[in-house]
PDB file of C-alpha atoms in Angstrom:
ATOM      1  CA  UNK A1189     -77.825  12.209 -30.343  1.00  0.00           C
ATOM      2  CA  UNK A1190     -76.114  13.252 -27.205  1.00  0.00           C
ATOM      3  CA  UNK A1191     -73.546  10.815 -25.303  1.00  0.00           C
ATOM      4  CA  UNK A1192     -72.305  11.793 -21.757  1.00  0.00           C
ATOM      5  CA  UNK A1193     -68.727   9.752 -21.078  1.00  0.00           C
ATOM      6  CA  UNK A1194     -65.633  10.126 -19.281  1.00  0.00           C
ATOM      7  CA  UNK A1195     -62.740   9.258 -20.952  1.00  0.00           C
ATOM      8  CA  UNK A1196     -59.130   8.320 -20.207  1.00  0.00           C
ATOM      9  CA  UNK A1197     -56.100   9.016 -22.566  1.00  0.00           C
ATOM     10  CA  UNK A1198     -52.730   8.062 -23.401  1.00  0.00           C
ATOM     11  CA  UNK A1199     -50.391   9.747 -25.111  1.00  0.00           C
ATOM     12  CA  UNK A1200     -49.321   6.635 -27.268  1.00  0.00           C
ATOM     13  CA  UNK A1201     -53.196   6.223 -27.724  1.00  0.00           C
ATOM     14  CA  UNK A1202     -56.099   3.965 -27.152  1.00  0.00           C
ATOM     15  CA  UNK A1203     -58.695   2.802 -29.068  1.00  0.00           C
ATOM     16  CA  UNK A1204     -62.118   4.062 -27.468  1.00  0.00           C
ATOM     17  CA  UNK A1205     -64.014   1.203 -25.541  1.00  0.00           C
ATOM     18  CA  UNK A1206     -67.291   0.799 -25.392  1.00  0.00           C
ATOM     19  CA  UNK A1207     -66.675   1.333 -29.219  1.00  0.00           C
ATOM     20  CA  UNK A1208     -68.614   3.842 -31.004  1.00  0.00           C
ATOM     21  CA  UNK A1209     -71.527   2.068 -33.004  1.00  0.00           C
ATOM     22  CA  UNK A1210     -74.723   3.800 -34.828  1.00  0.00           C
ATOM     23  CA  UNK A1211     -77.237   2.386 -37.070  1.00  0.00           C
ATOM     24  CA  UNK A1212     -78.076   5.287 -39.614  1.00  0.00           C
ATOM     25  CA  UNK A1213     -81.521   5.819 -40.767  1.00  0.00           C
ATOM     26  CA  UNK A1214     -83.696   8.427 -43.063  1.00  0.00           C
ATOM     27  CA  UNK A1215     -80.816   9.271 -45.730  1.00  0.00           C
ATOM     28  CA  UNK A1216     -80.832  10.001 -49.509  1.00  0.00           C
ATOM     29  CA  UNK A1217     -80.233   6.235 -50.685  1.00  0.00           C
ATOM     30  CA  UNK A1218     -77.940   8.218 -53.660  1.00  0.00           C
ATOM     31  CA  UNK A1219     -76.483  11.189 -51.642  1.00  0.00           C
ATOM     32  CA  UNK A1220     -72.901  10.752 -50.508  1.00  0.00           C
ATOM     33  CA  UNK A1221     -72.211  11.405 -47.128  1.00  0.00           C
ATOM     34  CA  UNK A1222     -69.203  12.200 -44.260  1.00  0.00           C
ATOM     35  CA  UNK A1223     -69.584  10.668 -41.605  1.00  0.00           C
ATOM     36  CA  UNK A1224     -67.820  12.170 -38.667  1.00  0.00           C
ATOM     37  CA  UNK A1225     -67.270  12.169 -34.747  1.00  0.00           C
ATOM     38  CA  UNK A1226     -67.385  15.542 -32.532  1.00  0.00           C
ATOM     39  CA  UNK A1227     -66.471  15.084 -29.315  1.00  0.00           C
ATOM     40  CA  UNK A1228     -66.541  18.402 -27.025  1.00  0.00           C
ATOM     41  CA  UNK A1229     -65.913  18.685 -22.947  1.00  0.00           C
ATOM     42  CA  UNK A1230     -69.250  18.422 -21.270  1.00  0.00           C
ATOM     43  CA  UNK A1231     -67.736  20.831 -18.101  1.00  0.00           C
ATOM     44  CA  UNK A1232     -64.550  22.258 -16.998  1.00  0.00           C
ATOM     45  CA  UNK A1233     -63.498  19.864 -15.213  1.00  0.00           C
ATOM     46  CA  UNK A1234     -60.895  17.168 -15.085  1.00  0.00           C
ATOM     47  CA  UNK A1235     -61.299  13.680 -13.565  1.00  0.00           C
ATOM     48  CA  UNK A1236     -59.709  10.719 -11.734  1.00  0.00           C
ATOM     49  CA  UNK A1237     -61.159   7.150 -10.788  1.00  0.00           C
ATOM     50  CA  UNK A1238     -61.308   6.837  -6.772  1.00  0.00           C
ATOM     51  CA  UNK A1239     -62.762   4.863  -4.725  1.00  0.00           C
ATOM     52  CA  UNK A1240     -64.792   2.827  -7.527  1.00  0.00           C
ATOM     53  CA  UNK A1241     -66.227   6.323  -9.029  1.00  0.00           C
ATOM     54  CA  UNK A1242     -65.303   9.283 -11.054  1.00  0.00           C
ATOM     55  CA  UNK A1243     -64.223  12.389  -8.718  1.00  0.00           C
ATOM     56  CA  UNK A1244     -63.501  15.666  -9.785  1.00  0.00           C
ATOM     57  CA  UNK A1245     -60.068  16.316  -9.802  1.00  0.00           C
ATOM     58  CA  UNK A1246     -59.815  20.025 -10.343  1.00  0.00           C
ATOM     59  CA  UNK A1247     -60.076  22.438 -13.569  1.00  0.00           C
ATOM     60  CA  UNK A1248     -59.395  21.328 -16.868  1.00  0.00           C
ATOM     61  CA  UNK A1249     -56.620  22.599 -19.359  1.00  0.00           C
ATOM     62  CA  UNK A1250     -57.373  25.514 -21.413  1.00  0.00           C
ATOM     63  CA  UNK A1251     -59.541  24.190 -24.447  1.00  0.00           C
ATOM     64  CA  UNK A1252     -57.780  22.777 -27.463  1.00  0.00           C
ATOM     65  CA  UNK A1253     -59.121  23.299 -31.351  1.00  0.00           C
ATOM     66  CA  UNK A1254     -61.800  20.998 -32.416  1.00  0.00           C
ATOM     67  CA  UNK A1255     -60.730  17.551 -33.660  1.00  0.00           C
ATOM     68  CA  UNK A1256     -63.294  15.955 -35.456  1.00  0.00           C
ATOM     69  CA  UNK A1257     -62.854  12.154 -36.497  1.00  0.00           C
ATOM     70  CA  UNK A1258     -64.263  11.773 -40.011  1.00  0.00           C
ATOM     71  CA  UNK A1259     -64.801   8.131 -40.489  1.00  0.00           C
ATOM     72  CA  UNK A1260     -62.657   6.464 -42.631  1.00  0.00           C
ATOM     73  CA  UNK A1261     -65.831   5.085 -45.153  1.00  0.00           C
ATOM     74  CA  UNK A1262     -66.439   8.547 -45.937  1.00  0.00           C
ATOM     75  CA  UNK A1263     -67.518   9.470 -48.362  1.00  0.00           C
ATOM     76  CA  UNK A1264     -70.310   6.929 -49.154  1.00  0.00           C
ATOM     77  CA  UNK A1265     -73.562   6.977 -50.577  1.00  0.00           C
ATOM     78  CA  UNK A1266     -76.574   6.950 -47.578  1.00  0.00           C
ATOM     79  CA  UNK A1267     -77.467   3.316 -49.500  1.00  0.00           C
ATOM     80  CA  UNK A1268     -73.776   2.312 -47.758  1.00  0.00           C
ATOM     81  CA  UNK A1269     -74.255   3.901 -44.323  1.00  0.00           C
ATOM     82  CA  UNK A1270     -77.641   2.654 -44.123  1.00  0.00           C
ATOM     83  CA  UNK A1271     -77.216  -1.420 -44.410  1.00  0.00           C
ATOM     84  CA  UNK A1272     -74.687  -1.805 -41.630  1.00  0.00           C
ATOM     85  CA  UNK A1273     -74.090  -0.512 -38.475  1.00  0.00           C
ATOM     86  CA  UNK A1274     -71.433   2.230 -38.615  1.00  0.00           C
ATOM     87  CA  UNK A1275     -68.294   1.511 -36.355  1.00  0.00           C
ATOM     88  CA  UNK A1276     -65.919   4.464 -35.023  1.00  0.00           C
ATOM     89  CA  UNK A1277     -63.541   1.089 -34.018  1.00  0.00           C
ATOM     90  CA  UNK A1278     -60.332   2.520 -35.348  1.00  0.00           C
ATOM     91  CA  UNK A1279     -60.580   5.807 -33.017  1.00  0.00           C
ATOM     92  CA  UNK A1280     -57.706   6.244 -31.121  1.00  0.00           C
ATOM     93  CA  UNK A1281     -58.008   8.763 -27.740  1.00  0.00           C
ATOM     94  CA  UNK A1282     -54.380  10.243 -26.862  1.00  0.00           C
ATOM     95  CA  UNK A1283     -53.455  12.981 -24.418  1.00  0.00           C
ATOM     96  CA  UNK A1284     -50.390  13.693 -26.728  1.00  0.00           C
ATOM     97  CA  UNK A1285     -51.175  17.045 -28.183  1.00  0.00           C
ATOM     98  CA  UNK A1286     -48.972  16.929 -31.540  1.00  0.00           C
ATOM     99  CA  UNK A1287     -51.189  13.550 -32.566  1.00  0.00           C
ATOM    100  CA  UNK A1288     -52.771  14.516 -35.376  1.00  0.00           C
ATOM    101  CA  UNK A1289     -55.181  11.614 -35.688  1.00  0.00           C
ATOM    102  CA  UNK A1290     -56.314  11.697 -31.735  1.00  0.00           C
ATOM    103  CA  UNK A1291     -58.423  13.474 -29.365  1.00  0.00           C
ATOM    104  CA  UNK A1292     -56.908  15.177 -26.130  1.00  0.00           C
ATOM    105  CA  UNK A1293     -57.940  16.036 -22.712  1.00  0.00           C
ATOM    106  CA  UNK A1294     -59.045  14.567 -19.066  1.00  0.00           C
ATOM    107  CA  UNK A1295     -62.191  15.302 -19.582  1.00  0.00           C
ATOM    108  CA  UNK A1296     -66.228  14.209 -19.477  1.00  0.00           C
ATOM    109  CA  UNK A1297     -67.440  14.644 -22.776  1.00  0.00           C
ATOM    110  CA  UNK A1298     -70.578  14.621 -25.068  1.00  0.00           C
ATOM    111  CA  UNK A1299     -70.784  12.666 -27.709  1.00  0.00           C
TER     112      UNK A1299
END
């Protein structure tokens, strides 16, 4: 599944909004899973809000390492994942680079 977004950051952090929701399908009821969240920049580019619309707003920062947000049922057995909607609620979005928990950047993104 791929998710095109633009999202803003803080360096205290912000939970993500729309929140991050999936209904998971097709697994090994008995398997236990990870669940996790990749987001990576979908161009070069960083943004600002202007004008009631997203506007380039010139090149981006160098790339940082991957961050991926495993979710914090993991692991659990596809029986667990697969009889609720999963929830990424407690993902926090930071421009603060030494946060160890958030993602960074002024960046669109895919999801």
């Amino acid at each position: 599944m791929r998710i095109i977004i633009i999202l803003l950051f803080l360096s205290v952090g912000r939970q993500m909004f729309p929140q991050m929701k999936f209904r998971v399908s097709g697994l090994d009821p008995k398997a236990k899973y990870i669940l996790l969240l990749d987001i990576v920049a979908a161009d070069d580019y960083r943004y600002k809000f202007h004008n009631s619309r997203w506007m380039v707003a010139g090149k981006a920062d160098p790339e940082m390492p991957k961050r991926m947000y495993i979710h914090p049922d993991s692991p659990s057995t596809g029986e667990q994942w697969m009889q609720k909607v999963v929830s990424f609620h407690k993902l926090k979005l930071t421009n603060n680079i030494s946060d160890k928990h958030g993602f960074v950047s002024e960046k669109k993104f895919e999801i």
